[in-house]
XYZ file of C-alpha atoms in Angstrom:
702
model
C 25.593 64.222 45.775
C 24.248 64.349 49.324
C 26.057 66.770 51.590
C 23.682 66.866 54.526
C 23.868 66.180 58.221
C 20.613 64.248 58.544
C 19.228 63.340 61.908
C 21.859 65.361 63.763
C 21.310 65.595 67.494
C 20.339 69.160 68.300
C 21.481 70.960 71.389
C 18.731 71.381 74.001
C 16.941 74.627 73.174
C 17.802 77.510 75.413
C 15.453 80.487 75.599
C 17.015 83.793 76.601
C 16.806 87.448 75.733
C 19.896 88.383 77.747
C 23.522 87.503 77.281
C 24.843 85.202 74.578
C 23.541 81.761 73.705
C 25.753 79.014 72.280
C 25.093 76.529 69.514
C 27.220 73.587 68.401
C 27.793 72.811 64.731
C 25.213 70.167 63.788
C 22.849 71.428 66.469
C 20.292 74.124 67.140
C 19.265 76.685 69.711
C 16.131 78.797 70.140
C 15.260 82.086 71.749
C 12.688 84.860 71.853
C 12.588 88.340 70.385
C 10.638 89.959 73.220
C 10.094 93.491 71.945
C 10.376 95.565 68.810
C 14.040 96.124 68.028
C 15.259 93.299 70.272
C 18.252 91.230 69.094
C 19.650 87.947 70.396
C 23.250 86.769 69.894
C 24.355 83.161 69.510
C 28.000 82.065 69.687
C 29.328 79.275 67.481
C 32.867 77.928 66.984
C 33.836 77.617 63.317
C 36.982 76.288 61.653
C 38.894 78.143 58.947
C 38.249 76.834 55.435
C 35.097 74.909 56.394
C 31.718 75.746 54.865
C 28.554 76.083 56.922
C 24.879 76.779 56.349
C 23.140 78.878 59.003
C 19.355 79.027 59.292
C 17.137 81.374 61.311
C 13.397 80.781 61.321
C 10.294 81.247 63.443
C 9.274 78.446 65.786
C 6.063 77.357 67.500
C 2.720 79.013 68.072
C 4.232 82.442 68.760
C 6.756 82.230 65.947
C 8.819 85.126 64.707
C 7.205 85.867 61.338
C 9.974 87.658 59.416
C 13.510 86.934 60.610
C 16.697 88.890 59.934
C 20.067 87.166 60.237
C 23.559 88.599 60.624
C 26.856 86.741 61.099
C 29.789 88.477 62.768
C 33.450 87.435 62.544
C 35.483 86.826 65.736
C 36.598 90.487 65.596
C 32.977 91.683 65.602
C 32.805 92.658 61.926
C 29.557 91.816 60.132
C 30.558 89.456 57.325
C 27.096 88.789 55.898
C 23.392 89.346 56.470
C 20.178 87.829 55.112
C 16.495 88.619 55.290
C 14.387 86.161 53.253
C 16.954 83.678 51.918
C 15.221 80.842 53.764
C 11.768 79.391 53.257
C 9.081 82.059 53.219
C 10.244 85.097 55.168
C 12.897 83.194 57.104
C 16.680 83.536 56.738
C 19.429 81.295 55.397
C 23.055 81.839 54.408
C 26.122 79.822 53.472
C 29.530 81.004 54.687
C 33.078 79.679 54.579
C 34.991 80.580 57.726
C 38.045 82.747 57.011
C 39.591 82.131 60.424
C 39.126 79.699 63.234
C 37.336 81.166 66.208
C 34.062 82.143 67.837
C 31.554 83.722 65.475
C 28.348 85.507 66.447
C 24.955 84.738 64.912
C 22.657 87.709 65.492
C 18.913 87.031 65.387
C 16.392 89.825 64.964
C 13.213 90.685 63.099
C 12.780 92.566 59.846
C 10.731 95.714 60.406
C 7.254 95.466 58.859
C 4.245 97.782 59.296
C 1.769 96.561 61.926
C 4.077 93.711 62.943
C 5.731 94.103 66.340
C 8.521 91.812 65.167
C 8.405 89.584 68.219
C 8.281 85.833 68.638
C 10.230 82.638 69.106
C 13.111 81.802 66.763
C 15.369 78.838 66.051
C 18.930 78.753 64.702
C 20.470 75.711 63.009
C 24.139 75.396 61.991
C 25.264 72.597 59.695
C 28.719 71.865 58.240
C 29.344 70.688 54.709
C 30.647 67.124 54.657
C 32.015 64.816 51.969
C 28.553 63.794 50.828
C 27.323 60.637 49.097
C 26.019 59.716 45.662
C 23.233 57.602 47.198
C 19.771 58.968 48.007
C 19.420 59.779 51.702
C 16.293 59.185 53.774
C 14.295 62.277 54.696
C 11.461 62.866 57.098
C 8.861 65.516 57.806
C 10.343 68.793 58.967
C 13.632 70.479 58.104
C 16.663 68.954 56.428
C 19.786 70.988 55.659
C 22.230 70.097 52.918
C 24.779 71.370 50.394
C 25.269 71.399 46.662
C 29.061 71.124 46.709
C 29.814 71.298 42.985
C 28.274 73.275 40.173
C 26.691 70.132 38.716
C 25.642 68.507 41.982
C 22.189 66.999 42.548
C 20.902 65.776 45.910
C 18.168 63.176 46.317
C 16.096 62.205 49.319
C 13.659 59.341 49.723
C 10.539 59.864 51.796
C 7.345 57.924 52.464
C 4.069 59.636 51.596
C 0.632 58.301 52.527
C -2.130 57.937 49.963
C -4.571 60.836 50.030
C -2.359 63.052 52.201
C -1.260 66.508 51.140
C 2.334 67.628 51.548
C 4.011 71.008 51.223
C 7.657 70.996 50.147
C 9.790 74.131 50.415
C 13.365 74.563 49.221
C 15.510 77.649 49.769
C 19.150 78.303 48.907
C 19.842 81.687 50.483
C 18.700 83.936 47.617
C 16.151 86.628 48.421
C 14.701 89.802 46.933
C 18.115 91.488 47.116
C 19.687 88.775 44.965
C 20.340 89.212 41.249
C 19.275 85.919 39.673
C 21.654 86.527 36.752
C 24.668 87.091 39.019
C 24.193 85.300 42.325
C 26.941 85.712 44.910
C 28.928 82.684 45.982
C 26.941 80.455 48.318
C 23.484 81.377 47.028
C 21.370 79.005 44.918
C 18.642 79.414 42.326
C 16.999 76.151 43.332
C 14.994 73.607 41.348
C 12.724 71.116 43.117
C 11.399 67.850 41.664
C 9.345 64.967 43.078
C 9.298 61.455 41.570
C 7.029 58.537 42.424
C 8.191 54.992 43.134
C 8.255 54.205 39.401
C 10.493 57.165 38.658
C 7.768 59.294 37.091
C 8.057 63.041 37.603
C 4.911 64.021 39.523
C 5.710 67.572 40.667
C 8.156 70.314 39.690
C 8.884 73.888 40.734
C 11.702 76.187 39.726
C 10.851 79.640 41.066
C 8.142 80.673 43.491
C 7.810 84.052 41.783
C 10.519 84.894 39.262
C 12.522 87.100 39.511
C 11.646 88.328 43.013
C 11.681 84.913 44.708
C 13.835 82.235 43.060
C 13.404 79.723 45.867
C 11.229 76.667 45.126
C 8.048 75.336 46.678
C 5.168 73.084 45.745
C 2.122 71.387 47.169
C 1.678 67.708 46.448
C -1.324 65.420 46.921
C -0.151 61.805 47.084
C -2.611 59.843 44.951
C -0.755 56.654 45.863
C 1.105 55.764 49.037
C 4.733 54.690 48.886
C 8.295 55.870 48.611
C 8.873 59.101 46.719
C 12.115 60.809 45.775
C 12.738 64.512 46.267
C 15.438 65.804 43.939
C 17.291 69.069 44.580
C 19.523 70.941 42.215
C 20.375 74.460 41.086
C 21.494 76.192 37.934
C 24.936 75.198 36.597
C 27.928 76.518 38.473
C 26.102 77.344 41.695
C 27.169 75.895 45.056
C 25.909 76.447 48.571
C 23.706 75.256 51.382
C 19.962 74.801 51.315
C 17.014 74.214 53.620
C 14.409 71.595 52.668
C 11.148 71.600 54.624
C 8.478 68.917 54.164
C 5.189 69.168 56.040
C 2.054 67.008 56.056
C -1.257 68.855 55.982
C -4.657 67.449 57.019
C -6.817 69.117 54.401
C -9.996 68.043 56.171
C -9.306 70.517 58.976
C -8.737 73.498 56.669
C -11.185 75.906 55.038
C -10.301 77.445 51.652
C -12.319 80.539 52.582
C -9.606 81.408 55.099
C -7.370 82.142 52.119
C -9.596 84.966 50.816
C -10.681 86.476 54.140
C -9.042 89.868 54.785
C -9.409 89.332 58.517
C -8.245 92.761 59.633
C -10.801 94.534 57.406
C -14.147 95.729 58.647
C -17.304 95.200 56.640
C -18.420 97.891 54.208
C -20.202 100.572 56.302
C -23.578 100.464 54.571
C -26.144 103.026 55.668
C -29.870 102.402 55.885
C -31.828 104.146 53.134
C -35.498 103.248 53.205
C -34.736 99.898 54.793
C -32.055 99.006 52.234
C -28.352 98.924 53.181
C -26.717 101.406 50.816
C -23.158 102.327 49.883
C -22.148 105.349 47.810
C -19.717 105.429 44.885
C -17.849 108.593 43.945
C -16.120 108.851 40.568
C -13.152 111.196 40.776
C -12.928 114.091 38.349
C -9.769 114.705 36.287
C -6.961 115.623 38.654
C -8.755 114.184 41.708
C -6.622 111.418 43.247
C -7.667 111.535 46.919
C -4.009 111.863 47.884
C -2.831 108.879 45.835
C 0.167 109.160 43.470
C -0.191 109.514 39.712
C -2.559 111.388 37.400
C -6.351 111.216 37.538
C -8.055 111.059 34.139
C -11.722 111.183 35.098
C -14.530 108.872 33.968
C -16.756 108.614 30.925
C -20.388 107.519 31.156
C -19.718 104.007 29.838
C -16.964 103.353 32.376
C -19.229 104.466 35.222
C -22.052 102.289 33.880
C -19.863 99.178 33.841
C -18.542 99.770 37.346
C -22.108 99.960 38.605
C -22.977 96.841 36.594
C -20.155 94.969 38.341
C -21.545 96.124 41.686
C -24.891 94.573 40.737
C -23.178 91.216 41.214
C -22.526 92.194 44.840
C -26.133 93.373 45.194
C -27.380 89.903 44.201
C -25.375 88.271 46.969
C -25.658 90.834 49.763
C -29.132 92.295 49.170
C -27.733 95.830 49.252
C -27.758 98.875 47.009
C -24.976 100.994 45.503
C -25.629 104.585 44.443
C -23.518 107.135 42.628
C -22.854 110.265 44.659
C -21.341 113.586 43.655
C -20.475 114.366 47.268
C -17.023 112.985 48.042
C -17.728 113.309 51.770
C -20.700 110.932 51.417
C -18.744 108.346 49.462
C -18.079 104.807 50.677
C -15.895 104.138 47.645
C -13.770 106.799 45.919
C -12.538 105.785 42.469
C -10.187 107.304 39.940
C -8.676 106.245 36.625
C -4.982 106.701 36.003
C -1.987 105.659 33.916
C 0.854 103.652 35.418
C 3.597 101.210 34.515
C 3.660 99.921 38.105
C 0.249 98.318 38.682
C -2.989 97.281 37.020
C -5.483 98.351 39.667
C -5.846 98.468 43.431
C -8.425 99.148 46.124
C -7.930 99.690 49.832
C -10.091 97.464 52.056
C -12.039 98.806 55.010
C -8.991 98.066 57.129
C -8.087 100.529 59.908
C -4.408 100.249 58.976
C -5.179 102.259 55.807
C -6.776 105.145 57.682
C -8.328 107.711 55.365
C -7.370 105.637 52.298
C -10.064 103.053 53.008
C -12.354 102.599 50.003
C -10.061 104.358 47.514
C -9.501 102.534 44.221
C -7.285 103.262 41.224
C -7.909 101.720 37.794
C -5.065 101.868 35.277
C -6.413 102.496 31.781
C -3.169 101.148 30.273
C -3.792 97.714 31.818
C -6.178 94.866 31.055
C -7.322 96.320 27.746
C -9.302 99.026 29.566
C -8.824 101.569 26.760
C -8.524 99.110 23.859
C -10.622 99.869 20.782
C -14.185 100.653 21.975
C -13.403 99.733 25.593
C -15.178 96.381 25.122
C -12.919 94.847 27.780
C -15.313 96.534 30.230
C -18.258 94.477 28.970
C -19.539 91.862 31.405
C -17.302 88.861 30.800
C -14.469 91.048 29.543
C -11.038 91.123 31.149
C -11.350 94.617 32.641
C -14.814 93.806 34.008
C -13.264 90.923 35.944
C -10.653 93.367 37.291
C -13.451 95.552 38.675
C -15.053 92.529 40.363
C -11.662 91.657 41.856
C -10.913 95.122 43.220
C -14.332 95.506 44.803
C -13.664 92.127 46.408
C -10.872 93.848 48.329
C -13.249 96.684 49.113
C -15.667 94.196 50.672
C -13.024 92.360 52.702
C -11.719 89.683 50.342
C -8.014 88.835 49.998
C -5.780 87.173 47.414
C -5.532 83.391 47.823
C -1.768 83.549 47.133
C -0.651 85.849 49.959
C -1.299 86.803 53.582
C -3.001 90.140 52.923
C -5.013 91.254 55.940
C -3.986 88.166 57.891
C -5.492 85.704 55.416
C -4.058 82.226 54.977
C -2.446 81.155 51.717
C -4.550 78.695 49.761
C -3.262 75.188 50.237
C -0.573 74.260 47.721
C -0.248 77.775 46.287
C 3.358 78.957 46.083
C 3.061 82.168 44.089
C 0.638 84.609 42.457
C 0.742 83.176 38.936
C 0.533 79.643 37.521
C 0.426 78.012 40.967
C -3.113 76.614 41.086
C -2.817 74.851 44.441
C -4.488 71.680 45.604
C -7.286 70.515 43.292
C -6.458 73.534 41.065
C -8.712 75.741 43.207
C -6.657 78.925 42.731
C -8.430 79.997 39.545
C -10.789 82.855 38.719
C -13.610 80.431 37.992
C -13.557 79.534 41.701
C -12.562 82.935 43.129
C -12.220 86.232 41.289
C -9.542 87.114 43.841
C -7.117 84.765 42.075
C -4.459 86.104 39.701
C -5.012 82.999 37.535
C -7.912 84.496 35.617
C -10.969 82.601 34.449
C -10.541 78.814 34.017
C -6.920 77.937 33.351
C -7.794 74.233 33.104
C -10.427 74.587 30.409
C -9.701 71.682 28.010
C -9.456 74.313 25.248
C -6.782 76.135 27.238
C -6.841 79.433 29.169
C -9.011 82.280 27.921
C -7.108 84.124 25.156
C -6.088 87.700 25.946
C -6.496 88.830 22.346
C -8.450 91.449 20.405
C -11.234 88.905 19.839
C -11.067 87.498 23.369
C -10.737 90.616 25.468
C -14.520 91.136 25.795
C -15.523 87.517 26.487
C -14.335 84.367 28.231
C -13.434 85.883 31.625
C -15.278 86.070 34.956
C -18.628 87.826 34.589
C -19.838 87.259 38.150
C -18.437 86.522 41.549
C -17.323 82.906 41.966
C -18.331 80.264 44.505
C -15.625 80.983 47.086
C -16.301 84.727 46.860
C -20.032 84.251 47.315
C -19.572 81.938 50.292
C -17.064 84.255 51.986
C -19.279 87.319 51.527
C -22.281 85.416 52.858
C -20.339 84.374 55.947
C -18.763 87.774 56.483
C -21.997 89.759 56.098
C -24.326 87.084 57.521
C -26.824 87.146 54.668
C -28.435 84.720 52.204
C -30.182 87.072 49.801
C -33.141 85.617 47.832
C -32.356 85.839 44.104
C -33.802 84.135 41.005
C -36.685 82.576 42.920
C -38.618 81.443 39.836
C -38.002 78.735 37.229
C -34.774 79.750 35.478
C -33.039 78.326 32.420
C -29.262 78.862 32.313
C -28.086 78.511 28.718
C -24.544 77.597 27.714
C -23.566 79.847 24.811
C -22.041 77.981 21.874
C -20.033 80.918 20.444
C -17.056 82.756 21.888
C -18.501 86.221 21.669
C -19.547 89.137 23.847
C -21.875 87.817 26.550
C -20.023 84.502 26.947
C -18.284 84.245 30.306
C -17.914 82.238 33.496
C -20.826 82.620 35.896
C -21.488 81.177 39.324
C -25.197 80.558 39.766
C -26.794 82.005 42.912
C -30.424 80.894 42.681
C -32.745 80.428 45.640
C -35.933 78.949 44.199
C -37.937 77.434 41.352
C -37.284 74.447 39.112
C -34.124 75.360 37.239
C -32.131 73.955 34.346
C -28.749 74.223 32.705
C -29.079 73.613 28.964
C -26.661 73.305 26.065
C -27.015 75.004 22.713
C -25.755 74.099 19.237
C -23.903 70.944 18.321
C -20.803 71.201 20.527
C -20.167 68.497 23.113
C -21.469 69.608 26.506
C -20.510 68.641 30.021
C -23.155 69.657 32.533
C -22.649 68.837 36.205
C -25.304 69.878 38.731
C -22.982 69.470 41.735
C -22.932 72.618 43.872
C -19.737 73.965 45.413
C -18.854 72.131 48.611
C -16.516 74.901 49.905
C -13.719 72.646 51.036
C -10.394 71.385 49.782
C -11.743 68.865 47.296
C -12.351 68.539 43.574
C -15.817 70.081 44.074
C -14.721 72.725 46.589
C -15.216 75.695 44.250
C -17.944 74.022 42.214
C -17.767 72.040 38.982
C -17.691 73.834 35.647
C -20.472 73.107 33.153
C -19.286 74.060 29.680
C -19.291 73.422 25.947
C -16.241 72.065 24.181
C -14.106 74.896 22.789
C -16.000 77.662 24.608
C -14.444 79.985 27.191
C -17.419 80.321 29.466
C -19.795 78.243 31.532
C -21.455 77.815 34.897
C -20.550 76.743 38.388
C -23.153 76.466 41.153
C -22.829 78.254 44.496
C -22.984 76.409 47.805
C -26.519 75.459 48.808
C -28.025 76.115 45.374
C -30.092 73.332 43.786
C -30.385 73.135 40.000
C -32.803 70.360 39.183
C -32.424 69.612 35.483
C -29.884 69.424 32.657
C -30.409 69.160 28.922
C -27.892 68.491 26.187
C -28.290 69.279 22.520
C -26.605 67.948 19.402
C -23.207 66.927 20.754
C -21.911 63.900 22.611
C -22.782 65.207 26.051
C -22.003 64.249 29.631
C -24.789 65.011 32.116
C -24.316 64.516 35.858
C -27.023 65.046 38.458
C -26.957 65.891 42.149
C -28.634 64.767 45.375
C -32.217 65.647 44.360
C -34.570 64.186 41.755
C -33.186 65.325 38.397
C -34.405 65.189 34.824
C -31.354 64.690 32.604
C -31.971 64.770 28.866
C -29.154 64.055 26.449
C -30.350 65.296 23.071
C -29.318 63.854 19.728
C -25.710 62.818 20.317
C -24.108 59.789 21.948
C -24.504 60.909 25.535
C -23.337 59.747 28.950
C -25.921 60.314 31.685
C -25.469 59.745 35.412
C -28.111 60.592 37.968
C -26.206 60.452 41.272
C -28.447 60.392 44.377
C -32.220 60.771 44.234
C -34.841 59.240 41.969
C -33.759 60.630 38.609
C -35.268 60.540 35.145
C -32.629 59.826 32.496
C -33.466 60.416 28.835
C -31.047 59.647 26.007
C -33.217 61.165 23.242
C -31.466 59.617 20.256
C -27.985 58.321 19.644
C -26.090 55.502 21.341
C -26.324 56.660 24.944
C -24.695 55.349 28.086
C -26.650 55.344 31.347
C -24.524 55.003 34.466
C -25.844 53.401 37.634
C -23.813 53.747 40.804
C -25.989 53.249 43.885
C -27.230 50.396 46.065
C -29.150 52.656 48.422
C -32.760 51.684 48.887
C -35.066 54.219 47.240
C -32.245 55.642 45.108
C -33.214 54.292 41.703
C -33.313 55.939 38.280
C -35.958 55.848 35.539
C -34.397 55.211 32.124
C -37.268 56.614 30.128
C -36.213 55.786 26.571
C -33.572 53.037 26.695
C -33.232 51.494 23.230
C -31.249 48.457 22.131
C -31.858 49.473 18.538
C -30.029 52.776 19.005
C -27.104 51.090 20.757
C -27.817 52.313 24.290
C -25.783 50.810 27.114
C -26.002 50.591 30.905
C -22.777 50.872 32.884
C -22.442 49.604 36.422
C -19.854 50.885 38.892
C -17.778 47.804 39.705
C -16.712 49.146 43.104
C -20.323 49.739 44.134
C -21.712 46.458 42.825
C -18.716 44.232 43.521
C -18.294 43.198 39.893
C -15.184 42.807 37.795
C -14.705 45.342 34.980
C -15.803 44.301 31.500
C -18.907 42.967 29.825
C -21.525 41.517 32.148
C -21.429 37.748 31.773
C -24.618 35.811 30.993
C -24.297 33.987 34.307
C -24.702 37.290 36.171
C -27.977 38.273 34.456
C -31.388 36.718 34.879
C -34.846 37.534 33.556
C -37.586 37.275 36.147
C -38.373 38.582 39.600
C -35.656 36.912 41.658
C -32.234 35.298 41.481
C -32.150 31.610 40.611
C -28.515 30.829 41.368
C -25.835 32.051 43.751
C -23.932 33.965 41.081
C -26.979 35.824 39.720
C -26.608 39.559 40.354
C -28.627 41.616 37.857
C -32.322 40.724 37.800
C -34.723 42.191 35.255
C -38.503 41.996 35.541
C -39.398 42.847 31.930
C -43.150 42.855 32.561
C -42.910 45.670 35.120
C -39.740 47.193 33.732
C -37.868 46.883 37.036
C -34.127 46.241 37.333
C -32.746 44.842 40.581
C -29.325 44.019 41.976
C -28.797 41.124 44.395
C -25.455 41.024 46.186
C -25.606 37.280 46.876
C -27.919 35.881 44.189
C -30.094 33.137 45.592
C -28.764 33.850 49.109
C -30.575 35.548 51.942
C -29.794 39.167 51.028
C -32.669 41.283 49.747
C -32.550 42.467 46.154
C -32.375 46.244 45.633
C -34.257 48.178 42.968
C -31.678 50.181 40.968
C -33.618 51.277 37.856
C -36.970 51.312 36.102
C -37.823 51.173 32.409
C -40.970 51.438 30.348
C -42.709 48.059 30.841
C -41.744 45.625 28.096
C -38.375 47.245 27.341
C -35.960 44.606 26.059
C -32.764 44.008 28.083
C -30.020 41.383 27.920
C -26.676 40.896 29.627
C -25.000 42.329 26.520
C -26.572 45.715 27.309
C -24.403 46.046 30.443
C -20.799 47.097 30.946
C -19.022 47.100 34.297
C -16.527 49.955 34.786
């Protein structure tokens, strides 16, 4: 049922840091916490036996970031308080008035390190009403409502625009102090669902981060415009008020790198050694913790070797050098191994707030398979190796995409550290090693297995595209690496040496090639570093293999070659050579004058451009082998299906108005004419070996 006061007229906001403000039920008031420790009081008249939801949140450009809410009875007794029961770090509580009279709402800030706890706040007070069984209209911004019975469900209809991204937050008063198994009266363990106009469930979230945050939140990209339904409920038997907040986000104005930028950190203080920026690494001896809690176990030679191997990945990007030192006073990074049940690993950034702790790192040998068997988790591509890459990311000024560490943004659509992949699924290790969603969660074969056989392969073996781009921007360097002709081979076995790699390559004629008989998908698109499907790059991989390549921003890989499987090869903006191998392959050149080779099997060649000078050479098209040409119907203005005989003509020009595809068999040139025998000029879209046979039955419009 709906128990909300939607569209209530709010009281004009009053801003004061002296005296007592007043708010009417169904309205709102705002104020300012002007200094650390400041509190503002708001008076409200409540009626005995009635239930109310009270919200305190930050407002505007100078918003209070972490609110703290108290409600006092008419006699001045504090009857309840709340810190983070609202959305994010805002406050929300449901109360039933014991007596009629004037209550006090006290607004303040929760005390956090390095946060003055000042800013503008807003209080809303809403009263539970009789409700309705019909869906209510909602709009962008805040809506307050109530789940009145233990089986109640509220629904709201809202219009979303195609291609727009929306964040939806739902809080029911429970925060980190709440016991999810025994919630007090008035607090909700919320569940949030979104349905499209056809009633299909398109998004769902139960807990942001169970058990610490049992509120709900999700990011939603509307693939179709129309009326959607937001459904709100809680676990059986729970009643109380809630705050629903829906916001529209223009993803074109946002940069995903802002989510991994530890803004308050300085750069690593490299020192010049023979013209090379150099940082020093100190490995703590047993018992040496640099003032950190817990034991220190020391390091063996293999562990030290693998740490330095991980730092080689930073050397490739930054053009710097890392050296081991035995002088702790010379060290840039001070590392120790330990045992703990509290954490996996950590490293302090070069952030002044950490003082003398900057550059200290602890690695827990009980976590991530560090000490398993022969310590093979530390091999490049192993789970523990990826942990080292991650921690040194912090040391170089990178942040988690799921939190606000160091003043970073939260990656768009991410609502928690685990399983929340965000918009376009960009919160994955294959796009940033700073993610807690390791490797490639969306691999068609499933996530990398954390098993005895999988602990040394299938994880991140290098920095990822977002990490590389952020480091390049932060340190202002584009370091020349792999300047010759390089072949990047996709391993066809899940074994040591198979892992996810982002290619940073600055020269030569390069190729990504498949091996074995598995189906390959090779895409030469480089990371675009934005909120899009290509923002973190596109994974090239073999079916059933936990490993593959993405391509860093600005890197050009010219060629791709399949092998024995049914492969998909996709080019980029330059002239590519795409060779399919022996299977039934799908080959698409994209921009540029590309050479497409099927090389056996029934291959499909996709054409998708009408730009002059952007044609492809289909070097070995064969009717006998069952090859086919597909045309993009949106590009060429054709209806999907087989190309009709009336649309195809042999010769050098269109003969009738409905002729579209023109093939000059003598010269092996294929043209497209948008108006047939009309005045428009035909456009060359492909070339073949002269004399190659073609008919309308060789074409399919998709």
